[in-house]
Amino acid sequence: MYVKYKLNIMIFDSGLGGLLFYNQIKRIIPYSNYFYVFDNTGFPYGNKDKNYISNRIIKIINSICKLNKIDLIIIACNTASILTLSELRKLLDYPIIGVLPAIRIATKFTKNNHICLLATNNTIYSAYISNIVDKLSYKYTITLIPSMQLVYLAEKILQGYYLSISPLYKIFAMWKDSNKNTPDTIILGCTHFSLFTSNLLHILKKKIIIDSNIITINFILNFIKNNIHYNQNNRFIYDKAYCVSLTKKTKNLSIVLKYYGFESLNVISI
Ligand code: DGL
């Protein structure tokens, strides 16, 4: 299934995790132009202060929107969405949508009413998550697992390093055998963690893995249908990537970005 929207879509993440989201949305909305923007100086966001993160994102969005006519901004970062989305919407006059942990969807799948959320420290310890956990506590047990180690690991693998995923095995070894006391449904609440979906399916054979990226794409399609008035004549250009500082290390990412479909890696000043 795909839709023929011809939008100019900015996808933002702290690092390369949003590329996994880009891959997924590009299949559903293939005729749009994508502007992938990552904050390679601010990465990771999962252990940084809220104001630091929102100040950077505001500058980044303004800078990209000065260069390109953007129809929709997607914050493809659960951490940034949880911490800054309402502020971004208040302060900026662009259509902005975020990727958020798909907890409510998980409640529809769990059979033993025990769910696990795997996400960054900031996400796990946020007021947003604790409110949801409180509201659902009448029926569901929600085990929260913060892991910045997996964020760093995923980012490195996405950059092209060949690394062992043993940290993933360590975290979940205890749940290999299904029993009543372990969650039967695991939510990936960080865009970077989509990278581990097939590994997790392998490690946790009998469990359901919910990828928040994929769930969010449905919401985005509805959001576009109801909120976005765009120029039908948007011309197809090639997808562009942007970072905030072009170090030697970042320049090497051009190869990775080309592999994903980005013809050029540009730099914006913030
Ligand atoms: N990709 C971000 C998320 O979805 C996390 C990475 C980071 O800590 O910057 O939460």
XYZ file of C-alpha atoms and ligand atoms in Angstrom:
280
model
C 0.000 0.000 0.000
C 1.272 3.462 -0.829
C -0.136 6.967 -1.208
C 0.751 9.500 -3.832
C 1.250 12.622 -1.703
C 3.854 14.927 -3.201
C 5.017 16.710 -0.086
C 8.244 18.255 1.065
C 8.796 16.379 4.317
C 11.474 17.151 6.871
C 12.419 14.214 9.079
C 14.396 15.087 12.169
C 16.320 12.954 14.644
C 19.266 13.475 16.961
C 21.260 10.916 14.993
C 20.828 8.267 12.324
C 17.969 6.361 13.988
C 15.503 8.457 11.989
C 16.857 6.827 8.828
C 14.985 3.686 9.845
C 11.831 5.745 10.078
C 12.630 7.370 6.711
C 12.973 3.926 5.133
C 9.568 2.934 6.436
C 7.690 6.116 5.517
C 9.320 6.384 2.099
C 7.727 3.062 1.170
C 4.284 4.372 2.107
C 4.695 7.911 0.705
C 7.201 7.374 -2.119
C 6.510 10.477 -4.224
C 7.440 13.023 -1.578
C 10.743 14.849 -1.230
C 12.528 14.091 2.032
C 14.897 16.317 3.964
C 16.639 14.237 6.610
C 18.112 16.389 9.346
C 20.185 15.110 12.253
C 21.829 16.927 15.126
C 25.228 15.312 15.066
C 26.578 17.832 17.581
C 23.752 17.400 20.100
C 23.484 13.595 19.834
C 22.394 11.806 22.006
C 19.253 13.504 23.290
C 18.299 10.670 25.605
C 20.354 12.032 28.495
C 20.287 15.797 27.786
C 18.351 18.630 29.323
C 14.928 19.512 27.837
C 15.782 23.188 27.201
C 19.031 22.277 25.510
C 17.122 19.943 23.182
C 14.243 22.296 22.388
C 16.531 25.303 21.735
C 18.513 23.277 19.252
C 15.470 21.856 17.466
C 13.871 25.298 17.119
C 17.047 26.659 15.509
C 17.373 23.613 13.265
C 13.766 23.796 12.051
C 14.010 27.525 11.361
C 17.209 27.052 9.467
C 15.847 24.230 7.262
C 12.589 26.064 6.608
C 14.526 29.112 5.423
C 16.272 26.969 2.827
C 13.341 24.824 1.679
C 9.591 25.054 1.492
C 8.605 22.349 3.973
C 5.014 21.021 4.107
C 5.405 18.746 7.120
C 7.979 18.293 9.880
C 8.261 14.892 11.528
C 10.216 14.675 14.764
C 11.351 11.073 14.296
C 12.718 10.913 17.811
C 10.607 9.729 20.732
C 12.769 11.594 23.231
C 12.525 14.929 21.434
C 8.807 14.450 20.745
C 8.021 13.739 24.379
C 10.102 16.604 25.710
C 9.534 19.313 23.125
C 6.590 18.688 20.801
C 4.076 20.892 22.616
C 6.601 23.728 22.891
C 7.600 23.437 19.223
C 3.963 23.615 18.186
C 3.427 26.686 20.369
C 6.481 28.549 19.119
C 6.670 27.543 15.475
C 4.119 28.013 12.763
C 4.733 24.810 10.807
C 2.791 21.522 10.813
C 4.797 19.325 13.187
C 4.124 15.732 14.182
C 6.139 13.484 16.462
C 6.920 9.814 16.890
C 5.778 8.590 20.304
C 5.986 5.228 22.088
C 2.995 3.143 20.994
C 1.846 2.153 24.475
C -1.895 2.256 23.886
C -1.546 0.069 20.803
C 0.445 -2.414 22.884
C -2.497 -2.766 25.277
C -4.530 -4.146 22.361
C -1.976 -6.909 21.754
C -0.934 -8.068 25.202
C -2.585 -11.228 26.448
C -1.090 -11.259 29.938
C -1.478 -7.466 30.411
C 2.244 -7.089 30.980
C 4.014 -4.708 28.602
C 7.599 -3.516 28.409
C 8.775 -0.163 27.078
C 12.368 0.032 25.885
C 13.511 3.641 25.386
C 16.057 6.323 26.292
C 16.546 7.574 29.853
C 14.726 10.833 29.121
C 11.731 9.000 27.672
C 11.489 6.443 30.459
C 11.776 9.046 33.253
C 9.472 11.605 31.575
C 6.239 12.909 33.080
C 4.540 11.919 29.813
C 5.331 8.230 30.338
C 4.621 8.234 34.061
C 1.151 9.711 33.373
C 0.367 6.979 30.864
C 1.678 4.282 33.193
C -0.489 5.661 36.016
C -3.578 5.783 33.832
C -3.118 2.204 32.651
C -2.049 0.782 36.003
C -5.609 -0.314 36.857
C -5.167 -3.156 34.377
C -1.638 -3.304 32.966
C 1.825 -3.797 34.364
C 4.315 -1.742 32.391
C 7.969 -2.573 32.856
C 10.202 0.343 31.871
C 13.716 -0.310 30.563
C 15.953 2.689 29.893
C 19.010 2.052 27.755
C 21.405 4.638 26.419
C 23.844 1.822 25.711
C 21.526 0.550 22.969
C 21.221 4.074 21.529
C 25.010 4.358 21.164
C 25.206 0.834 19.787
C 22.481 1.420 17.182
C 24.002 4.745 16.133
C 27.415 3.132 15.592
C 25.937 0.234 13.623
C 23.962 2.693 11.477
C 27.214 4.568 10.850
C 28.580 1.374 9.358
C 30.524 -0.157 12.258
C 30.316 -3.907 12.614
C 29.571 -4.417 16.304
C 28.297 -7.175 18.516
C 24.710 -6.882 19.716
C 25.506 -8.747 22.934
C 24.145 -5.855 25.089
C 20.730 -6.633 23.630
C 21.075 -10.287 24.606
C 22.167 -9.257 28.107
C 19.125 -7.067 28.656
C 16.645 -9.681 27.505
C 18.324 -12.955 28.483
C 16.100 -13.164 31.557
C 12.960 -13.115 29.428
C 13.901 -15.731 26.892
C 11.522 -18.236 28.343
C 7.970 -16.996 28.379
C 6.249 -17.216 31.701
C 3.481 -15.353 33.402
C 5.776 -12.882 35.135
C 7.444 -11.496 32.043
C 5.934 -9.038 29.555
C 4.529 -10.643 26.402
C 4.667 -7.384 24.422
C 7.731 -5.157 23.972
C 7.444 -1.595 22.649
C 10.413 -0.088 20.855
C 10.142 3.495 22.116
C 13.203 4.925 20.410
C 13.587 5.312 16.660
C 17.068 3.807 16.853
C 15.716 0.561 18.272
C 13.883 -0.443 15.070
C 17.322 -1.614 14.043
C 17.037 -4.442 16.567
C 13.551 -5.661 15.600
C 14.636 -8.880 13.931
C 17.222 -9.581 16.653
C 14.562 -9.163 19.296
C 12.153 -11.406 17.429
C 14.909 -13.978 17.413
C 15.802 -13.564 21.098
C 12.230 -13.320 22.368
C 10.564 -15.820 20.091
C 7.134 -15.859 21.636
C 6.802 -12.147 22.322
C 5.174 -9.395 20.305
C 7.424 -6.534 19.262
C 5.716 -3.196 18.627
C 7.708 -0.742 16.545
C 6.496 2.780 17.402
C 7.828 4.034 14.045
C 5.440 1.872 12.060
C 2.470 2.645 14.288
C 3.108 6.381 13.957
C 3.031 6.256 10.165
C -0.720 5.543 10.299
C -1.257 8.635 12.426
C 0.856 10.651 10.018
C -1.261 9.579 7.043
C -4.380 10.768 8.862
C -2.673 13.980 9.913
C -1.682 14.723 6.316
C -5.186 13.988 5.050
C -6.797 16.313 7.549
C -4.252 19.074 8.044
C -1.865 19.558 5.169
C -2.687 21.706 2.168
C 0.247 21.385 -0.115
C 1.254 22.446 -3.546
C 0.222 19.660 -5.963
C 2.974 20.868 -8.258
C 5.808 20.132 -5.855
C 8.543 18.984 -8.163
C 10.419 15.810 -7.450
C 13.950 16.583 -6.423
C 16.284 14.166 -4.758
C 16.247 13.514 -1.016
C 18.738 15.604 0.907
C 20.432 15.082 4.245
C 21.560 17.830 6.587
C 23.726 17.861 9.690
C 24.807 20.707 11.950
C 28.562 20.321 11.685
C 30.517 18.762 8.881
C 33.398 17.060 10.673
C 35.645 14.530 8.970
C 33.742 11.772 10.726
C 30.425 13.145 9.507
C 31.700 13.483 5.945
C 32.286 9.726 5.978
C 28.571 9.289 6.564
C 27.899 10.413 2.984
C 28.346 6.800 1.906
C 25.793 5.558 4.423
C 23.388 8.333 3.478
C 23.785 7.539 -0.223
C 22.935 3.943 0.537
C 19.674 5.114 2.127
C 18.916 7.330 -0.885
C 20.317 10.760 -0.033
C 22.276 12.311 -2.851
C 23.934 14.962 -0.743
C 24.964 15.699 2.841
C 24.706 19.399 3.590
C 25.421 21.464 6.642
C 23.209 24.066 8.308
C 24.367 26.658 10.789
C 22.342 27.060 13.971
N 16.215 8.424 18.355
C 15.976 8.990 19.646
C 14.637 8.532 20.208
O 13.793 8.066 19.473
C 16.984 8.713 20.714
C 18.406 8.867 20.489
C 19.053 9.837 21.431
O 19.194 9.554 22.625
O 19.394 10.877 20.917
O 14.398 8.658 21.386
